[in-house]
mmCIF file of C-alpha atoms in Angstrom:
data_model
loop_
_atom_site.group_PDB
_atom_site.id
_atom_site.type_symbol
_atom_site.label_atom_id
_atom_site.label_comp_id
_atom_site.label_asym_id
_atom_site.label_seq_id
_atom_site.Cartn_x
_atom_site.Cartn_y
_atom_site.Cartn_z
ATOM 1 C CA MET A 1452 20.538 -40.167 88.209
ATOM 2 C CA LEU A 1453 18.394 -38.026 85.934
ATOM 3 C CA ILE A 1454 19.490 -35.384 83.462
ATOM 4 C CA ARG A 1455 17.091 -32.521 82.950
ATOM 5 C CA GLU A 1456 16.902 -28.931 81.764
ATOM 6 C CA PHE A 1457 18.463 -26.322 84.076
ATOM 7 C CA HIS A 1458 15.944 -24.156 85.894
ATOM 8 C CA GLU A 1459 16.598 -20.913 87.760
ATOM 9 C CA PRO A 1460 16.403 -22.427 91.304
ATOM 10 C CA ASP A 1461 19.153 -24.940 90.376
ATOM 11 C CA TRP A 1462 21.701 -22.108 90.398
ATOM 12 C CA ALA A 1463 21.998 -22.313 94.199
ATOM 13 C CA GLN A 1464 23.529 -25.768 93.687
ATOM 14 C CA VAL A 1465 25.191 -25.233 90.301
ATOM 15 C CA TRP A 1466 27.173 -22.139 91.318
ATOM 16 C CA PRO A 1467 29.118 -23.963 94.074
ATOM 17 C CA ILE A 1468 30.100 -26.628 91.524
ATOM 18 C CA VAL A 1469 31.198 -24.045 88.954
ATOM 19 C CA SER A 1470 32.997 -22.031 91.618
ATOM 20 C CA GLU A 1471 34.864 -25.068 92.951
ATOM 21 C CA VAL A 1472 35.942 -26.163 89.473
ATOM 22 C CA VAL A 1473 36.952 -22.706 88.271
ATOM 23 C CA ARG A 1474 38.833 -21.726 91.437
ATOM 24 C CA GLY A 1475 40.683 -25.049 91.386
ATOM 25 C CA GLN A 1476 42.264 -23.861 88.095
ATOM 26 C CA GLU A 1477 43.104 -27.430 87.114
ATOM 27 C CA THR A 1478 40.552 -28.157 84.395
ATOM 28 C CA PHE A 1479 39.114 -25.006 82.783
ATOM 29 C CA PRO A 1480 40.785 -21.937 81.266
ATOM 30 C CA TYR A 1481 38.271 -19.652 82.952
ATOM 31 C CA ASP A 1482 38.922 -16.584 85.072
ATOM 32 C CA PRO A 1483 39.268 -17.858 88.667
ATOM 33 C CA GLY A 1484 37.939 -14.503 89.908
ATOM 34 C CA LEU A 1485 34.616 -15.061 88.131
ATOM 35 C CA THR A 1486 31.672 -13.674 90.110
ATOM 36 C CA ALA A 1487 28.405 -15.591 90.455
ATOM 37 C CA ASP A 1488 26.712 -13.246 87.966
ATOM 38 C CA GLU A 1489 29.480 -13.629 85.406
ATOM 39 C CA ALA A 1490 29.462 -17.384 85.900
ATOM 40 C CA TYR A 1491 25.697 -17.470 85.367
ATOM 41 C CA ASP A 1492 25.991 -15.596 82.074
ATOM 42 C CA MET A 1493 28.848 -17.857 81.006
ATOM 43 C CA TRP A 1494 27.330 -21.200 82.027
ATOM 44 C CA VAL A 1495 23.581 -20.804 81.490
ATOM 45 C CA GLU A 1496 23.091 -20.991 77.734
ATOM 46 C CA VAL A 1497 20.234 -19.323 75.911
ATOM 47 C CA ALA A 1498 18.500 -21.106 73.014
ATOM 48 C CA PRO A 1499 19.537 -22.596 70.672
ATOM 49 C CA GLY A 1500 22.126 -23.590 73.306
ATOM 50 C CA ARG A 1501 21.093 -25.535 76.376
ATOM 51 C CA THR A 1502 22.200 -26.073 79.982
ATOM 52 C CA VAL A 1503 21.281 -29.190 81.938
ATOM 53 C CA VAL A 1504 21.819 -30.650 85.382
ATOM 54 C CA ALA A 1505 22.394 -34.236 86.485
ATOM 55 C CA VAL A 1506 20.416 -34.820 89.661
ATOM 56 C CA GLY A 1507 20.105 -37.583 92.212
ATOM 57 C CA GLY A 1508 16.893 -36.816 94.078
ATOM 58 C CA ASP A 1509 17.118 -33.107 94.914
ATOM 59 C CA VAL A 1510 20.903 -32.988 94.730
ATOM 60 C CA VAL A 1511 22.678 -31.546 91.692
ATOM 61 C CA LEU A 1512 25.614 -33.862 90.935
ATOM 62 C CA GLY A 1513 26.869 -32.163 87.800
ATOM 63 C CA THR A 1514 26.010 -29.823 84.975
ATOM 64 C CA ALA A 1515 26.612 -29.412 81.266
ATOM 65 C CA LYS A 1516 26.184 -26.699 78.697
ATOM 66 C CA MET A 1517 26.015 -27.259 74.970
ATOM 67 C CA GLY A 1518 25.571 -25.182 71.853
ATOM 68 C CA THR A 1519 27.053 -24.145 68.526
ATOM 69 C CA ASN A 1520 30.851 -23.944 68.483
ATOM 70 C CA ARG A 1521 31.236 -21.182 65.882
ATOM 71 C CA PRO A 1522 28.771 -19.017 63.956
ATOM 72 C CA GLY A 1523 28.203 -18.813 60.201
ATOM 73 C CA PRO A 1524 30.251 -21.297 58.162
ATOM 74 C CA GLY A 1525 31.236 -23.104 61.384
ATOM 75 C CA SER A 1526 27.728 -23.523 62.789
ATOM 76 C CA HIS A 1527 27.330 -27.206 61.860
ATOM 77 C CA VAL A 1528 29.731 -28.160 64.690
ATOM 78 C CA ALA A 1529 28.517 -28.273 68.290
ATOM 79 C CA THR A 1530 30.479 -27.870 71.492
ATOM 80 C CA ALA A 1531 29.819 -28.691 75.145
ATOM 81 C CA SER A 1532 31.339 -28.360 78.626
ATOM 82 C CA PHE A 1533 30.838 -30.488 81.710
ATOM 83 C CA MET A 1534 31.367 -30.019 85.446
ATOM 84 C CA VAL A 1535 30.853 -32.610 88.157
ATOM 85 C CA ALA A 1536 30.693 -31.912 91.906
ATOM 86 C CA ARG A 1537 33.781 -33.135 93.718
ATOM 87 C CA THR A 1538 31.635 -35.309 95.977
ATOM 88 C CA ALA A 1539 29.946 -36.982 92.981
ATOM 89 C CA ARG A 1540 33.032 -38.019 91.004
ATOM 90 C CA GLY A 1541 33.632 -41.601 89.887
ATOM 91 C CA ARG A 1542 29.932 -42.365 89.575
ATOM 92 C CA GLY A 1543 29.509 -41.924 85.833
ATOM 93 C CA VAL A 1544 28.009 -38.442 86.045
ATOM 94 C CA GLY A 1545 30.455 -37.011 83.474
ATOM 95 C CA THR A 1546 29.841 -39.880 81.071
ATOM 96 C CA ALA A 1547 26.069 -39.485 81.367
ATOM 97 C CA LEU A 1548 26.334 -35.722 80.743
ATOM 98 C CA CYS A 1549 28.622 -36.255 77.747
ATOM 99 C CA ARG A 1550 26.264 -38.820 76.175
ATOM 100 C CA HIS A 1551 23.352 -36.459 76.792
ATOM 101 C CA ALA A 1552 25.164 -33.617 74.996
ATOM 102 C CA VAL A 1553 26.140 -35.848 72.062
ATOM 103 C CA ASP A 1554 22.562 -37.121 71.710
ATOM 104 C CA TRP A 1555 21.250 -33.549 71.861
ATOM 105 C CA ALA A 1556 23.657 -32.410 69.136
ATOM 106 C CA CYS A 1557 22.931 -35.437 66.915
ATOM 107 C CA GLU A 1558 19.186 -34.869 67.166
ATOM 108 C CA ARG A 1559 19.624 -31.242 66.161
ATOM 109 C CA GLY A 1560 21.539 -32.229 63.028
ATOM 110 C CA TYR A 1561 25.009 -31.043 63.982
ATOM 111 C CA ALA A 1562 27.761 -32.792 62.011
ATOM 112 C CA GLY A 1563 30.090 -33.253 64.969
ATOM 113 C CA MET A 1564 31.151 -31.941 68.365
ATOM 114 C CA GLN A 1565 34.364 -30.107 69.218
ATOM 115 C CA PHE A 1566 35.987 -29.501 72.594
ATOM 116 C CA ASN A 1567 38.244 -26.477 72.236
ATOM 117 C CA ALA A 1568 40.422 -26.646 75.334
ATOM 118 C CA VAL A 1569 40.726 -29.946 77.186
ATOM 119 C CA VAL A 1570 43.534 -29.741 79.754
ATOM 120 C CA ALA A 1571 46.009 -32.477 78.772
ATOM 121 C CA SER A 1572 46.741 -33.384 82.397
ATOM 122 C CA ASN A 1573 43.030 -33.964 83.092
ATOM 123 C CA ALA A 1574 43.365 -37.684 82.351
ATOM 124 C CA GLY A 1575 39.882 -38.522 83.567
ATOM 125 C CA ALA A 1576 38.265 -36.172 81.065
ATOM 126 C CA VAL A 1577 40.572 -37.081 78.179
ATOM 127 C CA GLN A 1578 39.885 -40.801 78.729
ATOM 128 C CA LEU A 1579 36.148 -40.256 79.144
ATOM 129 C CA TYR A 1580 35.949 -38.313 75.871
ATOM 130 C CA GLY A 1581 38.067 -40.970 74.177
ATOM 131 C CA ARG A 1582 35.644 -43.686 75.280
ATOM 132 C CA GLU A 1583 32.797 -41.582 73.880
ATOM 133 C CA GLY A 1584 34.388 -41.433 70.436
ATOM 134 C CA PHE A 1585 36.314 -38.159 70.608
ATOM 135 C CA ALA A 1586 39.876 -37.978 69.292
ATOM 136 C CA VAL A 1587 42.604 -35.457 70.037
ATOM 137 C CA VAL A 1588 43.065 -33.580 66.752
ATOM 138 C CA GLY A 1589 45.821 -31.376 68.120
ATOM 139 C CA THR A 1590 47.444 -30.026 71.271
ATOM 140 C CA VAL A 1591 48.560 -26.463 71.880
ATOM 141 C CA PRO A 1592 51.750 -26.947 73.868
ATOM 142 C CA GLY A 1593 51.892 -25.356 77.309
ATOM 143 C CA ALA A 1594 48.717 -23.356 76.775
ATOM 144 C CA PHE A 1595 47.398 -24.013 80.311
ATOM 145 C CA ARG A 1596 49.112 -23.051 83.580
ATOM 146 C CA HIS A 1597 48.380 -25.829 86.049
ATOM 147 C CA PRO A 1598 48.879 -24.833 89.712
ATOM 148 C CA ALA A 1599 50.901 -27.990 90.500
ATOM 149 C CA LEU A 1600 52.199 -29.187 87.114
ATOM 150 C CA GLY A 1601 53.141 -25.901 85.498
ATOM 151 C CA ARG A 1602 52.441 -25.365 81.806
ATOM 152 C CA VAL A 1603 50.562 -28.272 80.245
ATOM 153 C CA GLY A 1604 48.955 -28.629 76.823
ATOM 154 C CA LEU A 1605 45.390 -27.891 75.775
ATOM 155 C CA HIS A 1606 43.862 -30.523 73.509
ATOM 156 C CA VAL A 1607 41.378 -29.832 70.773
ATOM 157 C CA MET A 1608 39.132 -32.919 70.646
ATOM 158 C CA TYR A 1609 36.559 -33.779 68.005
ATOM 159 C CA ARG A 1610 33.960 -36.390 67.211
ATOM 160 C CA GLU A 1611 32.211 -36.622 63.873
ATOM 161 C CA PHE A 1612 28.627 -37.916 64.062
ATOM 162 C CA MET B 1106 52.245 1.633 54.771
ATOM 163 C CA LEU B 1107 51.819 2.538 58.432
ATOM 164 C CA ILE B 1108 50.223 0.513 61.190
ATOM 165 C CA ARG B 1109 48.551 2.520 63.915
ATOM 166 C CA GLU B 1110 45.930 2.257 66.645
ATOM 167 C CA PHE B 1111 42.306 2.126 65.459
ATOM 168 C CA HIS B 1112 40.347 5.307 66.087
ATOM 169 C CA GLU B 1113 36.593 5.771 65.919
ATOM 170 C CA PRO B 1114 36.544 7.578 62.524
ATOM 171 C CA ASP B 1115 38.382 4.599 60.945
ATOM 172 C CA TRP B 1116 35.230 2.508 61.256
ATOM 173 C CA ALA B 1117 33.801 4.065 58.067
ATOM 174 C CA GLN B 1118 36.620 2.323 56.207
ATOM 175 C CA VAL B 1119 37.066 -0.740 58.441
ATOM 176 C CA TRP B 1120 33.420 -1.835 58.317
ATOM 177 C CA PRO B 1121 33.395 -2.316 54.520
ATOM 178 C CA ILE B 1122 36.490 -4.523 54.848
ATOM 179 C CA VAL B 1123 34.964 -6.590 57.655
ATOM 180 C CA SER B 1124 31.654 -6.803 55.820
ATOM 181 C CA GLU B 1125 33.283 -7.934 52.573
ATOM 182 C CA VAL B 1126 35.349 -10.598 54.342
ATOM 183 C CA VAL B 1127 32.522 -11.901 56.525
ATOM 184 C CA ARG B 1128 29.906 -11.985 53.772
ATOM 185 C CA GLY B 1129 32.339 -13.787 51.484
ATOM 186 C CA GLN B 1130 32.212 -16.692 53.998
ATOM 187 C CA GLU B 1131 35.499 -18.076 52.702
ATOM 188 C CA THR B 1132 37.908 -17.168 55.500
ATOM 189 C CA PHE B 1133 36.168 -16.527 58.854
ATOM 190 C CA PRO B 1134 33.648 -18.580 60.831
ATOM 191 C CA TYR B 1135 31.645 -15.461 61.613
ATOM 192 C CA ASP B 1136 27.923 -14.872 61.172
ATOM 193 C CA PRO B 1137 27.502 -13.511 57.603
ATOM 194 C CA GLY B 1138 24.418 -11.596 58.778
ATOM 195 C CA LEU B 1139 26.516 -9.569 61.235
ATOM 196 C CA THR B 1140 25.288 -5.965 61.533
ATOM 197 C CA ALA B 1141 27.707 -3.024 61.644
ATOM 198 C CA ASP B 1142 27.101 -2.617 65.397
ATOM 199 C CA GLU B 1143 27.721 -6.299 66.111
ATOM 200 C CA ALA B 1144 30.810 -6.214 63.929
ATOM 201 C CA TYR B 1145 32.105 -3.177 65.799
ATOM 202 C CA ASP B 1146 31.711 -4.918 69.165
ATOM 203 C CA MET B 1147 33.364 -8.046 67.778
ATOM 204 C CA TRP B 1148 36.270 -6.377 65.990
ATOM 205 C CA VAL B 1149 37.154 -3.328 68.085
ATOM 206 C CA GLU B 1150 38.959 -4.697 71.130
ATOM 207 C CA VAL B 1151 38.991 -2.970 74.488
ATOM 208 C CA ALA B 1152 42.156 -2.929 76.600
ATOM 209 C CA PRO B 1153 44.131 -5.034 77.287
ATOM 210 C CA GLY B 1154 43.267 -6.081 73.722
ATOM 211 C CA ARG B 1155 44.012 -3.817 70.801
ATOM 212 C CA THR B 1156 42.741 -3.091 67.292
ATOM 213 C CA VAL B 1157 44.934 -1.499 64.635
ATOM 214 C CA VAL B 1158 44.688 -0.385 61.034
ATOM 215 C CA ALA B 1159 47.232 -0.531 58.226
ATOM 216 C CA VAL B 1160 46.989 2.691 56.250
ATOM 217 C CA GLY B 1161 48.466 4.050 53.053
ATOM 218 C CA GLY B 1162 47.917 7.810 53.253
ATOM 219 C CA ASP B 1163 44.270 8.176 54.274
ATOM 220 C CA VAL B 1164 43.217 4.780 52.978
ATOM 221 C CA VAL B 1165 42.707 1.833 55.337
ATOM 222 C CA LEU B 1166 44.258 -1.211 53.642
ATOM 223 C CA GLY B 1167 43.700 -3.738 56.404
ATOM 224 C CA THR B 1168 43.008 -4.226 60.068
ATOM 225 C CA ALA B 1169 43.977 -6.515 62.915
ATOM 226 C CA LYS B 1170 42.740 -7.237 66.397
ATOM 227 C CA MET B 1171 44.775 -8.899 69.104
ATOM 228 C CA GLY B 1172 44.331 -9.902 72.717
ATOM 229 C CA THR B 1173 44.350 -12.744 75.225
ATOM 230 C CA ASN B 1174 43.185 -16.082 73.842
ATOM 231 C CA ARG B 1175 41.696 -17.516 77.050
ATOM 232 C CA PRO B 1176 41.231 -16.173 80.585
ATOM 233 C CA GLY B 1177 42.703 -17.478 83.834
ATOM 234 C CA PRO B 1178 45.154 -20.364 83.419
ATOM 235 C CA GLY B 1179 45.201 -19.769 79.633
ATOM 236 C CA SER B 1180 45.917 -16.042 79.749
ATOM 237 C CA HIS B 1181 49.626 -16.306 78.841
ATOM 238 C CA VAL B 1182 48.697 -17.111 75.227
ATOM 239 C CA ALA B 1183 47.683 -14.327 72.847
ATOM 240 C CA THR B 1184 45.513 -14.496 69.752
ATOM 241 C CA ALA B 1185 44.951 -12.217 66.768
ATOM 242 C CA SER B 1186 42.857 -11.872 63.606
ATOM 243 C CA PHE B 1187 43.610 -10.057 60.363
ATOM 244 C CA MET B 1188 41.573 -8.706 57.472
ATOM 245 C CA VAL B 1189 42.886 -7.080 54.315
ATOM 246 C CA ALA B 1190 40.804 -5.118 51.793
ATOM 247 C CA ARG B 1191 40.336 -7.016 48.538
ATOM 248 C CA THR B 1192 41.906 -4.157 46.593
ATOM 249 C CA ALA B 1193 45.018 -4.189 48.807
ATOM 250 C CA ARG B 1194 45.906 -7.898 48.630
ATOM 251 C CA GLY B 1195 49.323 -9.122 47.545
ATOM 252 C CA ARG B 1196 51.100 -6.049 48.906
ATOM 253 C CA GLY B 1197 52.332 -7.444 52.199
ATOM 254 C CA VAL B 1198 49.599 -5.868 54.301
ATOM 255 C CA GLY B 1199 48.722 -9.167 56.010
ATOM 256 C CA THR B 1200 52.360 -9.920 56.751
ATOM 257 C CA ALA B 1201 52.900 -6.456 58.233
ATOM 258 C CA LEU B 1202 49.794 -6.802 60.420
ATOM 259 C CA CYS B 1203 50.843 -10.274 61.588
ATOM 260 C CA ARG B 1204 54.344 -9.069 62.526
ATOM 261 C CA HIS B 1205 52.809 -6.120 64.351
ATOM 262 C CA ALA B 1206 50.567 -8.426 66.388
ATOM 263 C CA VAL B 1207 53.426 -10.798 67.216
ATOM 264 C CA ASP B 1208 55.626 -7.874 68.311
ATOM 265 C CA TRP B 1209 52.806 -6.492 70.431
ATOM 266 C CA ALA B 1210 52.256 -9.861 72.142
ATOM 267 C CA CYS B 1211 55.986 -10.417 72.715
ATOM 268 C CA GLU B 1212 56.385 -6.986 74.290
ATOM 269 C CA ARG B 1213 53.498 -7.689 76.657
ATOM 270 C CA GLY B 1214 55.098 -10.885 77.862
ATOM 271 C CA TYR B 1215 52.762 -13.436 76.286
ATOM 272 C CA ALA B 1216 54.355 -16.879 75.893
ATOM 273 C CA GLY B 1217 52.949 -17.527 72.427
ATOM 274 C CA MET B 1218 50.158 -16.783 69.973
ATOM 275 C CA GLN B 1219 47.358 -19.098 68.900
ATOM 276 C CA PHE B 1220 45.032 -18.869 65.911
ATOM 277 C CA ASN B 1221 41.925 -20.888 66.726
ATOM 278 C CA ALA B 1222 40.248 -21.307 63.359
ATOM 279 C CA VAL B 1223 42.325 -20.850 60.211
ATOM 280 C CA VAL B 1224 40.374 -22.081 57.179
ATOM 281 C CA ALA B 1225 42.494 -24.849 55.642
ATOM 282 C CA SER B 1226 41.651 -23.791 52.086
ATOM 283 C CA ASN B 1227 42.860 -20.238 52.743
ATOM 284 C CA ALA B 1228 46.324 -21.069 51.406
ATOM 285 C CA GLY B 1229 47.500 -17.469 51.450
ATOM 286 C CA ALA B 1230 46.880 -17.138 55.173
ATOM 287 C CA VAL B 1231 48.224 -20.580 56.067
ATOM 288 C CA GLN B 1232 51.440 -19.891 54.144
ATOM 289 C CA LEU B 1233 51.787 -16.388 55.573
ATOM 290 C CA TYR B 1234 51.449 -17.691 59.139
ATOM 291 C CA GLY B 1235 53.891 -20.488 58.335
ATOM 292 C CA ARG B 1236 56.476 -17.951 57.144
ATOM 293 C CA GLU B 1237 55.954 -16.023 60.382
ATOM 294 C CA GLY B 1238 56.781 -19.061 62.508
ATOM 295 C CA PHE B 1239 53.335 -20.518 63.179
ATOM 296 C CA ALA B 1240 52.757 -24.258 62.861
ATOM 297 C CA VAL B 1241 49.523 -26.184 62.391
ATOM 298 C CA VAL B 1242 49.073 -28.080 65.667
ATOM 299 C CA GLY B 1243 45.848 -29.727 64.559
ATOM 300 C CA THR B 1244 42.981 -29.574 62.091
ATOM 301 C CA VAL B 1245 39.318 -30.094 62.889
ATOM 302 C CA PRO B 1246 38.091 -31.979 59.817
ATOM 303 C CA GLY B 1247 35.277 -30.386 57.849
ATOM 304 C CA ALA B 1248 34.579 -27.738 60.487
ATOM 305 C CA PHE B 1249 34.091 -24.918 57.941
ATOM 306 C CA ARG B 1250 31.478 -24.817 55.157
ATOM 307 C CA HIS B 1251 33.130 -23.126 52.186
ATOM 308 C CA PRO B 1252 30.659 -21.756 49.613
ATOM 309 C CA ALA B 1253 32.558 -23.319 46.677
ATOM 310 C CA LEU B 1254 34.623 -26.126 48.214
ATOM 311 C CA GLY B 1255 32.141 -27.574 50.695
ATOM 312 C CA ARG B 1256 33.344 -28.701 54.100
ATOM 313 C CA VAL B 1257 37.010 -27.937 54.682
ATOM 314 C CA GLY B 1258 39.131 -28.181 57.825
ATOM 315 C CA LEU B 1259 39.841 -25.520 60.430
ATOM 316 C CA HIS B 1260 43.468 -25.383 61.535
ATOM 317 C CA VAL B 1261 44.625 -24.478 65.020
ATOM 318 C CA MET B 1262 47.969 -22.721 64.530
ATOM 319 C CA TYR B 1263 50.468 -21.770 67.218
ATOM 320 C CA ARG B 1264 53.776 -19.993 67.612
ATOM 321 C CA GLU B 1265 55.777 -20.084 70.819
ATOM 322 C CA PHE B 1266 57.762 -16.903 71.480
#
């Protein structure tokens, strides 16, 4: 598996991943009716942000975006989001993308990285971030409507570098 | 004091308030180099969001914006932001704007209201929100660079309706 910069032609493989994740409504508080154009604008970051893909050969296994969490007096904290294709789960793609984003943010001198809305029932993600040094700093109760579980919390997670 | 819908001509009085607050860099993680046009797009909400002004006679004393905190599975939680003119502080303008926003969100059927980034050193705001039923659900350590105090925390605050 290789992680590299997103390029325009990758969208043909990235959009199905984003679409699958967003329409599942289990892991991201995004609009499930998102069109491909809206998703592109939302997922493909412009500098100083960055979007990458994890590839195995020609196949996109997952994708990440990273950037500054808040402007002005909050701009020393980075943020990132990760999506992995359903067929590529359990192979360390999410962990590799997370480490890539943390390394990127460290190199650029950010002081830490914040995840603003981690769905509390998404145990795989919460555990992955925990292994990578992120802690839950707070949970907004019931802030996410899960299609099967009903209202579950949204964690704010943070790692200082 | 009256709270009413923002109208275009109010901007001549709202922009100096926004500018003063943002350039002070003590209470909002916004870009201090924000232009008037950028500030307008950021502050003046389109439906279903809403922007209001608190006025005393013809004078704008403060302003609030309110709307949906996150799309899709997060869209049952509202958010809001408040700014009060320096010359109008200590007169209950912030409290009146906060109550207005909470009432608005309750009427529209939101389940609660979340503030995403309350500067921990902004004791006036933290106490005001506390009096209005909001609790700190977590604090991202050092996520805000205060010009005098250095790195202070950013609270996530929440009130269930």
